[in-house]
Coordinates of C-alpha atoms in Angstrom, one line a residue:
X300 CA 32.0 75.3 151.9
X301 CA 33.3 78.1 149.6
X302 CA 35.0 77.9 146.3
X303 CA 37.6 80.5 145.4
X304 CA 39.7 81.3 142.4
X305 CA 43.3 81.2 143.6
X306 CA 46.1 82.7 141.5
X307 CA 49.6 81.2 141.4
X308 CA 52.8 83.2 141.2
X309 CA 53.4 81.8 137.7
X310 CA 50.2 83.4 136.4
X311 CA 48.0 80.3 136.4
X312 CA 44.7 80.1 138.3
X313 CA 42.8 77.3 139.8
X314 CA 39.6 76.8 141.8
X315 CA 40.2 75.8 145.4
X316 CA 37.7 74.8 148.1
X317 CA 38.1 76.6 151.3
X318 CA 36.1 76.3 154.5
X319 CA 33.7 79.2 155.3
X320 CA 35.4 80.1 158.5
X321 CA 39.0 80.0 157.1
X322 CA 38.0 82.0 154.0
X323 CA 37.1 85.0 156.0
X324 CA 40.1 84.8 158.4
X325 CA 43.3 86.6 157.5
X326 CA 46.6 87.6 158.9
X327 CA 48.5 90.8 158.2
X328 CA 52.1 91.1 157.5
X329 CA 53.9 94.4 158.0
X330 CA 57.6 95.3 157.6
X331 CA 59.5 98.4 158.1
X332 CA 63.2 98.9 157.4
X333 CA 64.6 102.5 157.1
X334 CA 62.3 103.6 154.4
X335 CA 60.2 106.7 154.3
X336 CA 57.7 107.3 157.1
X337 CA 54.8 106.3 154.9
X338 CA 56.0 102.7 155.4
X339 CA 55.7 102.8 159.2
X340 CA 53.9 99.7 160.5
X341 CA 51.1 101.9 161.8
X342 CA 50.4 103.3 158.4
X343 CA 50.6 99.9 156.8
X344 CA 48.1 98.5 159.3
X345 CA 45.7 101.4 158.7
X346 CA 45.5 100.6 155.0
X347 CA 45.3 96.9 155.6
X348 CA 42.4 97.4 158.1
X349 CA 40.5 99.5 155.6
X350 CA 41.0 96.8 153.0
X351 CA 39.8 94.1 155.3
X352 CA 36.7 96.0 156.5
X353 CA 35.6 96.7 153.0
X354 CA 35.6 93.0 152.3
X355 CA 34.3 91.8 155.7
X356 CA 37.6 90.0 156.4
X357 CA 38.6 89.3 160.0
X358 CA 42.3 89.9 160.8
X359 CA 43.2 87.3 163.4
X360 CA 46.9 87.9 163.8
X361 CA 49.6 90.4 162.8
X362 CA 53.1 89.3 161.8
X363 CA 55.5 92.3 162.2
X364 CA 59.2 92.7 161.2
X365 CA 60.3 96.1 162.4
X366 CA 63.6 97.5 161.3
X367 CA 64.3 94.6 158.9
X368 CA 65.6 94.7 155.4
X369 CA 63.6 93.1 152.6
X370 CA 66.6 92.0 150.6
X371 CA 66.3 88.4 151.8
X372 CA 64.7 86.3 154.6
X373 CA 67.6 86.7 157.0
X374 CA 66.5 88.4 160.2
X375 CA 62.8 88.5 159.2
X376 CA 61.7 86.2 162.0
X377 CA 58.0 87.1 161.7
X378 CA 57.9 86.4 158.0
X379 CA 59.7 83.1 158.5
X380 CA 57.1 82.1 161.1
X381 CA 54.3 83.1 158.7
X382 CA 55.8 80.9 156.0
X383 CA 56.3 78.0 158.4
X384 CA 52.7 78.2 159.4
X385 CA 51.7 78.1 155.7
X386 CA 54.0 75.2 154.8
X387 CA 53.1 73.1 157.8
X388 CA 49.4 73.2 156.7
X389 CA 48.3 74.3 160.1
X390 CA 47.3 77.8 159.0
X391 CA 43.9 78.8 160.4
X392 CA 43.5 81.6 157.8
X393 CA 42.9 81.7 154.1
X394 CA 44.3 85.2 153.3
X395 CA 47.5 87.1 153.9
X396 CA 47.2 90.9 153.7
X397 CA 50.3 93.0 152.9
X398 CA 50.6 96.7 152.3
X399 CA 52.3 96.4 148.9
X400 CA 54.8 94.3 146.9
X401 CA 57.9 96.0 148.4
X402 CA 56.8 95.0 152.0
X403 CA 56.6 91.4 150.8
X404 CA 60.3 91.8 149.9
X405 CA 62.8 93.7 147.8
X406 CA 64.5 90.5 146.5
X407 CA 67.2 91.1 143.9
X408 CA 65.7 88.1 142.0
X409 CA 62.1 88.9 141.4
X410 CA 61.4 85.1 141.1
X411 CA 62.2 84.7 144.8
X412 CA 59.2 86.8 145.8
X413 CA 57.1 85.0 143.3
X414 CA 58.2 81.6 144.7
X415 CA 57.2 82.6 148.2
X416 CA 53.8 83.7 147.0
X417 CA 53.5 80.4 145.1
X418 CA 54.1 78.5 148.4
X419 CA 51.1 80.3 149.9
X420 CA 49.0 79.7 146.8
X421 CA 49.8 76.0 146.9
X422 CA 48.4 75.9 150.5
X423 CA 45.1 77.5 149.2
X424 CA 46.1 80.9 150.8
X425 CA 45.8 84.0 148.7
X426 CA 48.0 87.1 149.2
X427 CA 46.5 90.5 148.8
X428 CA 48.6 93.7 148.4
X429 CA 46.2 96.2 150.0
X430 CA 48.0 99.4 148.9
X431 CA 48.5 98.5 145.3
X432 CA 46.2 99.7 142.4
X433 CA 45.6 96.1 141.2
X434 CA 43.7 93.2 142.6
X435 CA 45.8 90.0 142.9
X436 CA 43.1 88.0 141.1
X437 CA 45.3 86.1 138.6
X438 CA 44.3 88.2 135.6
X439 CA 46.9 89.1 132.9
X440 CA 46.9 92.7 134.0
X441 CA 47.5 92.0 137.6
X442 CA 50.2 89.5 137.0
X443 CA 52.1 91.9 134.7
X444 CA 51.8 94.8 137.2
X445 CA 52.9 92.5 140.0
X446 CA 56.0 91.4 138.1
X447 CA 56.9 95.0 137.3
X448 CA 56.4 96.0 140.9
X449 CA 58.7 93.1 142.1
X450 CA 61.4 94.2 139.7
X451 CA 61.0 97.9 140.7
X452 CA 61.2 96.9 144.4
X453 CA 64.5 95.2 143.8
X454 CA 65.8 97.9 141.5
X455 CA 65.1 100.5 144.2
X456 CA 67.5 98.7 146.6
X457 CA 70.1 98.5 143.9
X458 CA 69.9 102.3 143.1
X459 CA 69.9 103.1 146.8
X460 CA 73.0 101.0 147.3
X461 CA 74.8 102.9 144.6
X462 CA 73.8 106.3 146.1
X463 CA 74.7 105.3 149.6
X464 CA 78.1 103.9 148.5
X465 CA 78.9 107.2 146.6
X466 CA 77.9 109.2 149.7
X467 CA 80.1 107.0 151.9
X468 CA 83.1 107.5 149.5
X469 CA 82.7 111.3 149.6
X470 CA 82.6 111.2 153.4
X471 CA 85.8 109.0 153.5
X472 CA 87.6 111.5 151.3
X473 CA 86.7 114.3 153.7
X474 CA 88.3 112.3 156.5
X475 CA 85.2 110.8 158.2
X476 CA 85.2 107.2 159.4
X477 CA 82.6 104.8 157.8
X478 CA 81.8 101.9 160.1
X479 CA 84.0 99.3 161.7
X480 CA 85.8 99.3 165.1
X481 CA 88.6 101.7 165.7
X482 CA 91.2 99.0 166.4
X483 CA 93.8 98.7 169.1
X484 CA 95.5 102.0 169.9
X485 CA 92.7 104.1 168.3
X486 CA 89.3 105.4 169.3
X487 CA 86.3 106.7 167.5
X488 CA 85.5 110.3 168.3
X489 CA 82.0 111.8 167.6
X490 CA 82.0 115.3 166.2
X491 CA 79.1 117.6 165.2
X492 CA 78.5 119.3 161.9
X493 CA 80.9 122.1 162.8
X494 CA 83.7 119.8 163.6
X495 CA 83.4 120.2 167.4
X496 CA 84.1 117.2 169.6
X497 CA 81.1 115.7 171.3
X498 CA 82.1 112.4 172.9
X499 CA 84.1 109.2 172.5
X500 CA 82.2 106.2 171.2
X501 CA 82.6 102.9 173.0
X502 CA 82.5 99.5 171.2
X503 CA 79.0 98.9 169.9
X504 CA 77.9 102.6 170.2
X505 CA 76.8 104.5 167.1
X506 CA 76.0 108.1 166.3
X507 CA 72.4 109.2 166.7
X508 CA 72.2 112.4 164.7
X509 CA 72.5 112.3 160.9
X510 CA 74.6 115.5 160.9
X511 CA 77.2 114.0 163.3
X512 CA 80.4 112.4 162.0
X513 CA 83.0 110.1 163.3
X514 CA 86.8 110.4 163.1
X515 CA 89.7 108.3 164.5
X516 CA 91.9 109.7 167.2
X517 CA 94.7 108.2 169.2
X518 CA 93.6 106.0 172.1
X519 CA 95.0 105.7 175.6
X520 CA 98.7 106.5 175.9
X521 CA 99.5 102.9 176.9
X522 CA 97.8 101.4 173.9
X523 CA 99.6 103.9 171.5
X524 CA 102.9 102.9 173.1
X525 CA 102.1 99.2 172.5
X526 CA 101.4 99.9 168.8
X527 CA 104.7 101.8 168.5
X528 CA 106.5 99.0 170.4
X529 CA 105.1 96.4 168.0
X530 CA 106.5 98.4 165.0
X531 CA 109.9 98.8 166.8
X532 CA 110.2 95.1 167.6
X533 CA 109.3 94.2 164.1
X534 CA 111.3 96.9 162.2
X535 CA 114.3 97.5 164.4
X536 CA 114.8 94.2 166.1
X537 CA 113.6 91.9 163.4
X538 CA 111.2 89.9 165.7
X539 CA 108.4 88.2 163.8
X540 CA 104.7 88.6 164.5
X541 CA 104.2 85.3 166.4
X542 CA 107.0 86.1 168.9
X543 CA 105.7 89.6 169.4
X544 CA 102.3 88.2 170.1
X545 CA 103.8 85.7 172.6
X546 CA 105.7 88.5 174.4
X547 CA 102.5 90.6 174.8
X548 CA 100.6 87.6 176.1
X549 CA 103.3 86.8 178.6
X550 CA 103.1 90.4 179.9
X551 CA 99.3 90.1 180.3
X552 CA 98.5 92.6 177.6
X553 CA 95.3 91.9 175.7
X554 CA 93.8 93.3 172.5
X555 CA 91.1 95.9 172.3
X556 CA 88.5 93.1 172.4
X557 CA 90.1 91.6 175.6
X558 CA 91.5 88.6 173.8
X559 CA 95.1 87.2 173.6
X560 CA 97.3 88.3 170.8
X561 CA 97.9 86.1 167.7
X562 CA 100.2 86.4 164.8
X563 CA 97.3 87.6 162.7
X564 CA 96.3 90.4 165.0
X565 CA 99.9 91.7 165.2
X566 CA 100.1 91.4 161.4
X567 CA 97.0 93.5 161.0
X568 CA 98.5 96.3 163.0
X569 CA 101.6 96.2 160.9
X570 CA 99.7 96.4 157.6
X571 CA 96.8 98.7 158.4
X572 CA 97.3 102.2 157.0
X573 CA 95.0 103.8 159.6
X574 CA 98.0 103.9 162.0
X575 CA 99.6 106.5 159.7
X576 CA 96.5 108.5 159.5
X577 CA 95.0 107.2 156.3
X578 CA 91.3 106.7 156.0
X579 CA 90.7 103.5 153.9
X580 CA 87.2 102.3 152.9
X581 CA 85.9 99.4 150.7
X582 CA 88.6 96.9 151.6
X583 CA 85.8 94.4 152.0
X584 CA 82.3 94.9 150.4
X585 CA 79.0 93.2 151.1
X586 CA 76.7 95.0 148.8
X587 CA 73.0 94.1 148.8
X588 CA 73.7 91.3 151.3
X589 CA 74.6 89.1 148.3
X590 CA 78.3 88.1 148.8
X591 CA 81.2 89.2 150.9
X592 CA 84.1 90.2 148.7
X593 CA 87.7 91.1 149.7
X594 CA 88.6 93.9 147.2
X595 CA 92.0 94.5 145.7
X596 CA 93.8 97.8 146.5
X597 CA 92.7 99.3 143.2
X598 CA 89.1 99.3 144.5
X599 CA 90.0 100.8 147.9
X600 CA 88.8 104.4 148.6
X601 CA 91.7 106.1 150.5
X602 CA 92.3 109.5 151.9
X603 CA 95.8 110.1 153.1
X604 CA 96.8 111.8 156.3
X605 CA 93.3 112.7 157.5
X606 CA 93.7 111.3 161.0
X607 CA 96.3 111.9 163.7
X608 CA 99.1 109.3 163.0
X609 CA 100.5 107.3 165.8
X610 CA 103.2 105.6 163.7
X611 CA 105.7 107.4 161.4
X612 CA 105.0 106.9 157.7
X613 CA 108.7 105.9 157.2
X614 CA 108.3 103.2 159.9
X615 CA 105.1 101.9 158.4
X616 CA 106.6 101.7 154.9
X617 CA 109.7 100.0 156.3
X618 CA 107.5 97.3 157.9
X619 CA 105.6 96.9 154.6
X620 CA 109.0 96.5 152.8
X621 CA 110.1 93.8 155.3
X622 CA 106.9 91.8 154.8
X623 CA 107.3 92.0 151.1
X624 CA 111.1 91.3 151.0
X625 CA 111.0 88.3 153.3
X626 CA 109.1 86.4 150.7
X627 CA 110.7 87.8 147.6
X628 CA 113.4 85.1 147.8
X629 CA 110.8 82.4 147.5
X630 CA 109.9 81.4 144.0
X631 CA 106.4 80.9 142.7
X632 CA 106.6 77.2 143.1
X633 CA 107.8 77.6 146.7
X634 CA 104.9 79.8 147.5
X635 CA 102.4 77.4 146.0
X636 CA 103.9 74.4 147.8
X637 CA 103.5 76.2 151.1
X638 CA 99.9 77.1 150.2
X639 CA 99.2 73.4 149.2
X640 CA 100.6 72.2 152.5
X641 CA 98.4 74.7 154.4
X642 CA 95.3 73.6 152.4
X643 CA 96.0 70.0 153.3
X644 CA 96.4 70.9 157.0
X645 CA 93.4 73.2 157.3
X646 CA 91.0 71.9 154.6
X647 CA 90.2 75.5 153.4
X648 CA 92.0 78.7 152.7
X649 CA 91.4 82.4 153.5
X650 CA 93.5 85.5 154.1
X651 CA 93.2 85.1 157.9
X652 CA 94.2 81.4 157.8
X653 CA 97.3 82.4 155.7
X654 CA 98.2 85.3 158.0
X655 CA 98.1 83.2 161.1
X656 CA 100.9 80.9 159.9
X657 CA 104.4 81.8 161.1
X658 CA 106.1 79.5 158.5
X659 CA 104.7 81.1 155.4
X660 CA 104.3 84.6 153.8
X661 CA 101.3 86.8 154.4
X662 CA 98.2 86.8 152.2
X663 CA 99.3 90.2 150.7
X664 CA 102.4 88.4 149.2
X665 CA 100.2 86.0 147.3
X666 CA 98.0 88.8 146.0
X667 CA 101.1 90.7 144.8
X668 CA 102.9 87.7 143.3
X669 CA 99.9 86.1 141.6
X670 CA 97.6 89.1 141.0
X671 CA 95.0 87.9 143.5
X672 CA 94.3 85.3 146.2
X673 CA 91.7 83.7 143.9
X674 CA 94.3 82.9 141.2
X675 CA 96.7 81.5 143.9
X676 CA 93.8 79.3 145.1
X677 CA 93.2 78.1 141.6
X678 CA 96.8 77.2 141.1
X679 CA 96.7 74.9 144.1
X680 CA 93.4 73.4 143.2
X681 CA 91.2 75.1 145.7
X682 CA 87.8 76.5 144.8
X683 CA 86.2 78.7 147.5
X684 CA 82.5 78.5 148.0
X685 CA 81.9 82.0 146.9
X686 CA 82.3 82.9 143.2
X687 CA 84.9 85.5 142.7
X688 CA 85.4 85.0 139.0
X689 CA 84.1 88.4 138.2
X690 CA 87.2 90.0 139.8
X691 CA 89.5 88.3 137.4
X692 CA 87.2 89.1 134.5
X693 CA 87.1 92.8 135.4
X694 CA 90.8 92.9 135.6
X695 CA 91.1 91.2 132.2
X696 CA 88.6 93.6 130.7
X697 CA 90.4 96.7 132.1
X698 CA 93.6 95.4 130.4
X699 CA 91.7 94.8 127.2
X700 CA 90.1 98.3 127.1
X701 CA 93.0 100.1 125.5
X702 CA 93.2 97.6 122.6
X703 CA 89.4 98.0 122.0
X704 CA 89.8 101.7 121.9
X705 CA 92.7 101.4 119.5
X706 CA 90.6 99.2 117.2
X707 CA 87.9 101.9 117.1
X708 CA 90.4 104.7 116.5
X709 CA 92.2 102.8 113.7
X710 CA 88.9 102.0 112.1
X711 CA 87.9 105.6 112.1
X712 CA 91.2 106.7 110.6
X713 CA 91.0 104.0 108.0
X714 CA 87.6 105.3 107.0
X715 CA 89.2 108.7 106.4
X716 CA 88.3 110.4 109.7
X717 CA 90.5 112.8 111.6
X718 CA 90.7 111.5 115.2
X719 CA 92.0 113.2 118.3
X720 CA 92.0 111.6 121.8
X721 CA 92.0 113.7 124.9
X722 CA 95.0 112.3 126.9
X723 CA 93.2 113.0 130.3
X724 CA 89.7 111.8 129.7
X725 CA 90.2 109.4 126.7
X726 CA 87.3 111.1 124.9
X727 CA 87.6 110.6 121.1
X728 CA 87.0 113.7 118.9
X729 CA 86.1 112.8 115.3
X730 CA 86.7 115.4 112.6
X731 CA 85.8 118.1 115.1
X732 CA 82.2 117.2 114.5
X733 CA 81.2 114.8 117.3
X734 CA 82.8 113.0 120.2
X735 CA 82.7 109.3 121.2
X736 CA 83.5 107.2 124.2
X737 CA 84.2 103.5 124.4
X738 CA 82.9 101.3 127.2
X739 CA 83.3 97.5 127.6
X740 CA 80.4 95.6 129.2
X741 CA 81.1 92.4 131.0
X742 CA 78.7 89.5 130.4
X743 CA 77.1 88.2 133.6
X744 CA 74.3 85.8 134.4
X745 CA 71.1 86.0 136.3
X746 CA 70.4 83.2 138.8
X747 CA 68.4 81.5 136.1
X748 CA 71.4 81.5 133.7
X749 CA 70.3 84.2 131.3
X750 CA 73.0 86.6 130.1
X751 CA 73.0 90.2 131.2
X752 CA 75.2 93.2 130.4
X753 CA 75.5 96.4 132.5
X754 CA 76.7 99.4 130.7
X755 CA 77.9 102.4 132.6
X756 CA 77.8 105.6 130.5
X757 CA 80.4 108.4 130.9
X758 CA 77.8 111.0 131.8
X759 CA 80.5 113.3 133.2
X760 CA 82.2 113.4 129.8
X761 CA 78.9 113.7 127.9
X762 CA 80.1 112.1 124.6
X763 CA 77.8 112.5 121.6
X764 CA 78.0 108.8 121.0
X765 CA 78.9 105.9 123.4
X766 CA 80.3 102.8 121.7
X767 CA 79.2 100.0 124.1
X768 CA 81.1 96.8 123.5
X769 CA 79.2 93.7 124.7
X770 CA 81.5 90.8 125.5
X771 CA 80.6 87.2 124.7
X772 CA 79.6 84.7 127.4
X773 CA 83.2 83.8 128.2
X774 CA 84.2 87.5 128.3
X775 CA 87.1 86.7 125.9
X776 CA 86.1 88.7 122.8
X777 CA 83.5 91.3 121.7
X778 CA 80.1 89.9 120.8
X779 CA 78.6 93.0 119.3
X780 CA 78.4 96.8 119.6
X781 CA 75.8 99.3 120.6
X782 CA 76.0 102.9 119.4
X783 CA 74.2 105.0 122.0
X784 CA 73.4 108.6 121.1
X785 CA 73.6 111.0 124.0
X786 CA 70.2 112.5 123.3
X787 CA 68.5 109.1 123.8
X788 CA 70.4 108.2 126.9
X789 CA 68.7 109.6 130.0
X790 CA 70.1 107.2 132.6
X791 CA 73.8 106.7 133.7
X792 CA 73.5 102.9 133.5
X793 CA 71.8 100.5 131.1
X794 CA 71.0 96.8 131.7
X795 CA 70.8 94.8 128.6
X796 CA 69.4 91.3 128.0
X797 CA 70.4 89.0 125.1
X798 CA 67.5 90.5 123.0
X799 CA 66.3 94.0 123.7
X800 CA 63.5 96.3 122.7
X801 CA 63.4 98.2 119.4
X802 CA 64.5 101.4 121.1
X803 CA 67.9 99.8 121.7
X804 CA 68.1 97.4 118.8
X805 CA 67.7 100.3 116.5
X806 CA 71.3 101.3 117.4
X807 CA 72.9 97.9 117.4
X808 CA 75.4 96.8 114.8
X809 CA 77.5 93.7 114.5
X810 CA 80.5 95.9 113.4
X811 CA 81.5 99.5 113.7
X812 CA 80.9 100.2 110.0
X813 CA 78.2 102.7 110.7
X814 CA 80.4 104.8 113.0
X815 CA 83.2 104.6 110.5
X816 CA 80.8 105.8 107.8
X817 CA 79.8 108.7 109.9
X818 CA 83.4 109.7 110.2
X819 CA 83.9 109.4 106.4
X820 CA 80.8 111.3 105.7
X821 CA 81.8 114.2 108.0
X822 CA 85.2 114.2 106.4
X823 CA 83.6 114.4 102.9
X824 CA 81.3 117.2 103.9
X825 CA 84.2 119.2 105.3
X826 CA 86.1 118.7 102.0
X827 CA 83.1 119.8 100.0

């Protein structure tokens, strides 16, 4: 019988008794998503095998997740089988060998990865990260490095997500389609880097070359004619969506997915700007696989007239006006009563559920009338499972920003400073000596309930000083201010906790007196 020091994910260690056969038996776990080639499963196994040979460990089994993201457990079937073997207590091994911390997972909450390792430790199974420069032996140094590595693995995914999203936005503005099916009456056309047509993509097909791009083109003539007919019936003859759907179904016409028409599918055609040639992106976001969010129009990325239109712009706008006007006569109470009745009948609410009802306005009407669907839900006493409060908070903070900037400007002028504001960029020039920018940081929470603030710096404007206003926990009023000199800020974003290091706290002030004193001093020096 062998005794082994087993380290837990929380940093504690304990002595566990492990059978001699099991202590020398190990399994390997390898995972590859779309990372660099050095993370191929073959390269991972080569390092793991060297690690095992040096310690006379026998690898009895390999769990492999190829082409799987490490953001969560979803889709990682091999990893889930490994955990199931551990938790059932039927594991015939005492060690799990992984290439490095990032292969274990790129969880956005570092504690998630630690918890999964703890489950193994609790079952007297130790996890070794074979490609890391530390031994997972429970020492202070290894626990610190492991925690840092977990955070870095999650941060890598966050940074990559930002870069990918920015690249997608640039491609959208150039007229290239980013994901999603073409829709009825349209088709996806694959073009090469020179803009030459290659082939039409069928449903489910994707481009294989990184340099290729996808654009939308008109589909078969009969489908294009059906789309135009839908607009004609709605705009010129005043026929509602449900009746249009019924007519198409009676004629044996199906959607692009081979399904019968519904009020909702007709309504989507009448409200989607791609039919007038506009390329719209970010209507719905699902970043880092955390939550699916239906974005308001102000968050859409839209390039106008980049595709061949199959519907006239005037016709599309007329349809949009009809949809808006037919509910304008209804008061707010009428709209909410209809929404309450729908909630009572369906048990839940969504934009699709609303759009499918013939006897009530579309979901876009509720967004326009109440500012967002979330606020309309709140007014009828419905709380969706997903937490969309940050959308309302961001909207409130954007409205608050001009008042915060005005407070700073008035304080500077009261201190004797000469202030000029660039009308295009909003950059504040103080006495012609230095510039400042004001950003408002929303207070959020980690899954553990700790407050966090993300500050985005105006790196494009390059102000000498950024006044970062941290909001309180309720995001109703400023908590404090950070004065961030440009020379000390090397990253476009900062993530602050409630208490931060000396390098940041050295520039923290409960009021803006210091900035005002800088303005007064500069004014005094000019006068002297």
